[in-house]
Amino acid sequence: MAERKGGKKLKLGVLISGRGSNLQALIDASANPDYPAEIALVVSNVPGAKGLERCRQPGIATAVINHKDFEDRESFEAELDKTLRAQGVELVCLAGFMRLLTDTFVNGWRDRLINIHPSLLPAFKGLNTQARAVEAGVRFAGCTVHYVRPAMDDGPIIVQAAVPVHADDDADTLAARILTQEHRIYPLAVRLIAEGRVRVAGERVLIDGAQSAEETLINPAER
Ligand code: GRF
């Protein structure tokens, strides 16, 4: 994505279906005047989704496009696409949006459509990732922000955060630990994109000026 000219903020369209805590993280980040992106529109496919309420106080434009009002996926997505473009959206952020998108939509927004997923992709695609991570006995879990490709939970990885899985974790305690990190990495990924520092090269993401984390995490700790 080209660098932003003249301090213009990148216009985000955030798609939600539910509670919208990742949307909140983006709202909070964009409240900072130095943040290089702004939310132009929030779209929910679920009327009354809690995330919509979060837009009221900051005065963010919202739309409800209920998939149940459409005959098929294509017509639902055509409306979604039209609404996003009409609002000048430049980057679409899926934030707990619980509809699978067709290849047409995904390819129409190629490299301008990102998602946050509560696992260290490519492990644990799909639903109930935290319960499956506990069940599998992995020592680390985490979350991923990635560009969206037509296959589910697939696409070039932009940012990941890893968290330890504790021996007494259940799906809920692990999900809470991961969610805290989701709220850090989604605004981070959007900022990197808005700063024009993110490039996709051969389905890998390169980030200009990115410092890699130095520490090795070992779980359980060596003691
Ligand atoms: C998050 O765990 C996100 O990673 C996943 O759906 C959940 C949405 O939560 N894609 P919220 O609506 O942002 O609170």
Tab-separated table of C-alpha atoms and ligand atoms in Angstrom:
chain	number	residue	atom	x	y	z
A	1	MET	CA	0.000	0.000	0.000
A	2	ALA	CA	1.358	3.415	-0.945
A	3	GLU	CA	2.467	5.839	1.723
A	4	ARG	CA	-0.176	8.275	2.952
A	5	LYS	CA	0.211	11.704	1.464
A	6	GLY	CA	-0.083	14.973	3.377
A	7	GLY	CA	-1.042	13.433	6.728
A	8	LYS	CA	-4.313	12.083	5.322
A	9	LYS	CA	-5.673	9.307	7.504
A	10	LEU	CA	-6.400	5.865	6.131
A	11	LYS	CA	-10.155	5.301	6.085
A	12	LEU	CA	-11.215	2.086	7.772
A	13	GLY	CA	-14.389	0.094	7.353
A	14	VAL	CA	-14.860	-2.261	10.295
A	15	LEU	CA	-17.153	-5.267	9.895
A	16	ILE	CA	-18.643	-6.794	13.033
A	17	SER	CA	-21.281	-9.289	14.118
A	18	GLY	CA	-21.123	-9.114	17.898
A	19	ARG	CA	-19.609	-7.579	20.992
A	20	GLY	CA	-17.004	-5.503	19.148
A	21	SER	CA	-14.141	-5.436	21.628
A	22	ASN	CA	-11.607	-5.336	18.780
A	23	LEU	CA	-13.629	-2.537	17.214
A	24	GLN	CA	-13.294	-0.758	20.580
A	25	ALA	CA	-9.518	-1.174	20.429
A	26	LEU	CA	-9.532	0.494	17.001
A	27	ILE	CA	-11.862	3.251	18.243
A	28	ASP	CA	-9.535	3.900	21.192
A	29	ALA	CA	-6.429	3.922	18.990
A	30	SER	CA	-7.962	6.283	16.459
A	31	ALA	CA	-8.972	8.696	19.232
A	32	ASN	CA	-5.274	9.613	19.359
A	33	PRO	CA	-4.727	12.511	16.917
A	34	ASP	CA	-1.394	10.966	15.878
A	35	TYR	CA	-2.949	7.659	14.847
A	36	PRO	CA	-2.733	7.429	11.046
A	37	ALA	CA	-6.138	5.792	10.477
A	38	GLU	CA	-9.752	6.709	11.182
A	39	ILE	CA	-12.932	4.673	11.202
A	40	ALA	CA	-15.111	5.834	8.320
A	41	LEU	CA	-17.828	3.233	8.817
A	42	VAL	CA	-18.791	0.263	10.975
A	43	VAL	CA	-21.032	-2.344	9.371
A	44	SER	CA	-22.811	-5.086	11.281
A	45	ASN	CA	-24.647	-7.946	9.626
A	46	VAL	CA	-26.486	-8.474	12.935
A	47	PRO	CA	-29.056	-5.853	13.945
A	48	GLY	CA	-28.546	-4.814	17.574
A	49	ALA	CA	-24.960	-6.098	17.764
A	50	LYS	CA	-23.309	-4.712	20.896
A	51	GLY	CA	-20.464	-3.300	18.857
A	52	LEU	CA	-22.845	-0.822	17.207
A	53	GLU	CA	-23.454	0.853	20.583
A	54	ARG	CA	-19.739	1.526	20.894
A	55	CYS	CA	-19.989	3.876	17.888
A	56	ARG	CA	-22.642	6.138	19.333
A	57	GLN	CA	-20.567	8.185	21.770
A	58	PRO	CA	-17.614	8.804	19.404
A	59	GLY	CA	-20.094	9.548	16.595
A	60	ILE	CA	-18.890	6.894	14.161
A	61	ALA	CA	-21.132	6.152	11.175
A	62	THR	CA	-22.782	2.727	11.267
A	63	ALA	CA	-24.794	0.581	8.901
A	64	VAL	CA	-26.676	-2.653	9.430
A	65	ILE	CA	-26.691	-4.934	6.436
A	66	ASN	CA	-28.560	-8.002	7.548
A	67	HIS	CA	-27.590	-11.015	5.456
A	68	LYS	CA	-31.036	-12.468	6.142
A	69	ASP	CA	-32.576	-9.696	4.036
A	70	PHE	CA	-30.775	-10.963	0.924
A	71	GLU	CA	-31.500	-13.855	-1.352
A	72	ASP	CA	-27.912	-15.057	-1.582
A	73	ARG	CA	-24.365	-14.303	-0.510
A	74	GLU	CA	-23.615	-12.421	-3.731
A	75	SER	CA	-26.389	-9.856	-3.315
A	76	PHE	CA	-25.528	-9.393	0.389
A	77	GLU	CA	-21.908	-8.777	-0.467
A	78	ALA	CA	-22.762	-6.473	-3.371
A	79	GLU	CA	-24.588	-4.233	-0.908
A	80	LEU	CA	-21.701	-4.462	1.561
A	81	ASP	CA	-19.197	-3.576	-1.141
A	82	LYS	CA	-21.282	-0.639	-2.374
A	83	THR	CA	-21.738	0.726	1.155
A	84	LEU	CA	-18.033	0.519	1.980
A	85	ARG	CA	-17.000	2.187	-1.267
A	86	ALA	CA	-19.637	4.927	-0.920
A	87	GLN	CA	-18.050	5.850	2.415
A	88	GLY	CA	-14.573	6.009	0.868
A	89	VAL	CA	-13.274	3.009	2.807
A	90	GLU	CA	-9.680	2.118	1.927
A	91	LEU	CA	-9.029	-0.781	4.318
A	92	VAL	CA	-11.636	-3.262	5.514
A	93	CYS	CA	-11.050	-4.730	8.984
A	94	LEU	CA	-12.955	-7.862	9.929
A	95	ALA	CA	-13.484	-7.764	13.685
A	96	GLY	CA	-15.555	-10.725	14.756
A	97	PHE	CA	-17.513	-10.708	11.499
A	98	MET	CA	-19.173	-14.113	11.411
A	99	ARG	CA	-19.925	-14.511	7.691
A	100	LEU	CA	-17.724	-16.298	5.218
A	101	LEU	CA	-16.937	-14.023	2.287
A	102	THR	CA	-16.983	-15.179	-1.327
A	103	ASP	CA	-13.944	-15.133	-3.583
A	104	THR	CA	-15.469	-12.205	-5.488
A	105	PHE	CA	-15.570	-9.959	-2.424
A	106	VAL	CA	-12.214	-11.128	-1.102
A	107	ASN	CA	-10.464	-10.676	-4.441
A	108	GLY	CA	-12.165	-7.292	-4.942
A	109	TRP	CA	-10.474	-6.069	-1.746
A	110	ARG	CA	-7.212	-7.956	-2.174
A	111	ASP	CA	-4.527	-6.621	0.178
A	112	ARG	CA	-7.054	-4.109	1.511
A	113	LEU	CA	-8.938	-6.611	3.684
A	114	ILE	CA	-7.585	-7.845	7.014
A	115	ASN	CA	-8.810	-10.117	9.788
A	116	ILE	CA	-7.966	-10.900	13.376
A	117	HIS	CA	-8.043	-14.517	14.439
A	118	PRO	CA	-7.544	-15.932	17.946
A	119	SER	CA	-4.781	-18.434	17.196
A	120	LEU	CA	-1.237	-18.534	15.957
A	121	LEU	CA	-2.133	-19.208	12.325
A	122	PRO	CA	-1.808	-21.467	10.448
A	123	ALA	CA	-2.635	-23.512	13.565
A	124	PHE	CA	-6.249	-23.705	14.677
A	125	LYS	CA	-8.173	-22.192	11.808
A	126	GLY	CA	-11.929	-21.987	12.262
A	127	LEU	CA	-13.995	-21.739	15.439
A	128	ASN	CA	-13.403	-22.566	19.124
A	129	THR	CA	-9.680	-22.073	18.709
A	130	GLN	CA	-9.014	-21.524	22.414
A	131	ALA	CA	-10.796	-24.720	23.535
A	132	ARG	CA	-8.972	-26.643	20.812
A	133	ALA	CA	-5.615	-25.195	21.903
A	134	VAL	CA	-6.244	-26.278	25.523
A	135	GLU	CA	-7.367	-29.704	24.316
A	136	ALA	CA	-4.275	-30.105	22.124
A	137	GLY	CA	-1.994	-29.263	25.062
A	138	VAL	CA	-0.003	-26.633	23.178
A	139	ARG	CA	2.303	-24.557	25.378
A	140	PHE	CA	1.660	-21.344	23.465
A	141	ALA	CA	-1.432	-19.875	21.899
A	142	GLY	CA	-2.023	-16.398	20.535
A	143	CYS	CA	-3.586	-14.284	17.870
A	144	THR	CA	-2.886	-13.230	14.308
A	145	VAL	CA	-3.714	-10.264	12.102
A	146	HIS	CA	-3.532	-11.298	8.459
A	147	TYR	CA	-4.588	-10.265	4.991
A	148	VAL	CA	-7.638	-12.208	3.895
A	149	ARG	CA	-7.510	-14.716	1.087
A	150	PRO	CA	-10.419	-16.800	-0.227
A	151	ALA	CA	-9.626	-19.842	1.943
A	152	MET	CA	-10.858	-19.504	5.537
A	153	ASP	CA	-8.368	-17.959	8.002
A	154	ASP	CA	-5.712	-17.967	5.322
A	155	GLY	CA	-3.483	-15.177	4.032
A	156	PRO	CA	-0.235	-13.280	4.609
A	157	ILE	CA	0.486	-12.752	8.309
A	158	ILE	CA	1.038	-9.152	9.429
A	159	VAL	CA	1.365	-9.342	13.235
A	160	GLN	CA	1.140	-12.140	15.786
A	161	ALA	CA	1.196	-12.200	19.581
A	162	ALA	CA	1.973	-15.365	21.546
A	163	VAL	CA	0.742	-16.070	25.058
A	164	PRO	CA	1.578	-19.020	27.310
A	165	VAL	CA	-1.059	-21.643	28.000
A	166	HIS	CA	-1.195	-22.339	31.752
A	167	ALA	CA	-1.759	-25.812	33.158
A	168	ASP	CA	-5.046	-24.770	34.766
A	169	ASP	CA	-6.401	-22.855	31.762
A	170	ASP	CA	-9.796	-23.528	30.321
A	171	ALA	CA	-11.088	-22.080	27.068
A	172	ASP	CA	-12.351	-18.934	28.826
A	173	THR	CA	-9.201	-18.048	30.740
A	174	LEU	CA	-7.095	-18.653	27.659
A	175	ALA	CA	-9.493	-16.638	25.476
A	176	ALA	CA	-9.250	-13.697	27.887
A	177	ARG	CA	-5.439	-13.791	27.811
A	178	ILE	CA	-5.453	-13.909	24.016
A	179	LEU	CA	-8.085	-11.164	23.726
A	180	THR	CA	-5.927	-8.730	25.678
A	181	GLN	CA	-3.253	-9.210	23.025
A	182	GLU	CA	-5.763	-8.963	20.168
A	183	HIS	CA	-6.543	-5.479	21.409
A	184	ARG	CA	-2.860	-4.563	21.097
A	185	ILE	CA	-2.021	-6.128	17.767
A	186	TYR	CA	-5.060	-5.068	15.733
A	187	PRO	CA	-4.367	-1.337	16.179
A	188	LEU	CA	-0.667	-2.056	15.645
A	189	ALA	CA	-1.255	-3.854	12.337
A	190	VAL	CA	-3.568	-1.099	11.112
A	191	ARG	CA	-1.006	1.529	12.071
A	192	LEU	CA	1.777	-0.249	10.181
A	193	ILE	CA	-0.431	-0.485	7.098
A	194	ALA	CA	-1.534	3.146	7.389
A	195	GLU	CA	2.094	4.225	7.667
A	196	GLY	CA	2.723	2.514	4.333
A	197	ARG	CA	5.244	0.127	5.872
A	198	VAL	CA	3.559	-3.163	4.962
A	199	ARG	CA	4.201	-4.966	1.689
A	200	VAL	CA	3.022	-8.345	0.498
A	201	ALA	CA	5.746	-10.187	-1.381
A	202	GLY	CA	5.040	-13.713	-2.545
A	203	GLU	CA	2.338	-14.154	0.094
A	204	ARG	CA	4.669	-13.105	2.908
A	205	VAL	CA	4.447	-9.731	4.587
A	206	LEU	CA	7.489	-7.484	4.772
A	207	ILE	CA	7.384	-4.584	7.223
A	208	ASP	CA	9.726	-1.650	6.727
A	209	GLY	CA	11.702	-0.773	9.835
A	210	ALA	CA	10.170	-3.534	11.950
A	211	GLN	CA	12.189	-4.687	14.932
A	212	SER	CA	11.824	-8.360	15.694
A	213	ALA	CA	11.160	-9.439	19.283
A	214	GLU	CA	14.417	-10.611	20.866
A	215	GLU	CA	13.370	-12.896	23.685
A	216	THR	CA	12.771	-16.593	23.358
A	217	LEU	CA	9.678	-17.707	25.244
A	218	ILE	CA	9.846	-21.059	26.970
A	219	ASN	CA	6.825	-22.575	28.673
A	220	PRO	CA	7.064	-23.979	31.308
A	221	ALA	CA	9.790	-21.646	32.521
A	222	GLU	CA	13.169	-23.287	33.205
A	223	ARG	CA	13.048	-23.575	36.948
B	1	GRF	C1	-12.176	-12.228	18.466
B	1	GRF	O1	-11.675	-13.256	19.279
B	1	GRF	C2	-11.561	-12.286	17.092
B	1	GRF	O2	-10.237	-12.732	17.117
B	1	GRF	C3	-12.432	-13.270	16.379
B	1	GRF	O3	-13.731	-13.007	16.852
B	1	GRF	C4	-13.658	-12.422	18.148
B	1	GRF	C5	-14.374	-11.127	18.069
B	1	GRF	O4	-14.460	-10.490	19.319
B	1	GRF	N1	-12.304	-13.151	14.952
B	1	GRF	P1	-14.934	-8.986	19.404
B	1	GRF	O5	-16.304	-8.915	18.759
B	1	GRF	O6	-13.916	-8.142	18.721
B	1	GRF	O7	-15.014	-8.692	20.882
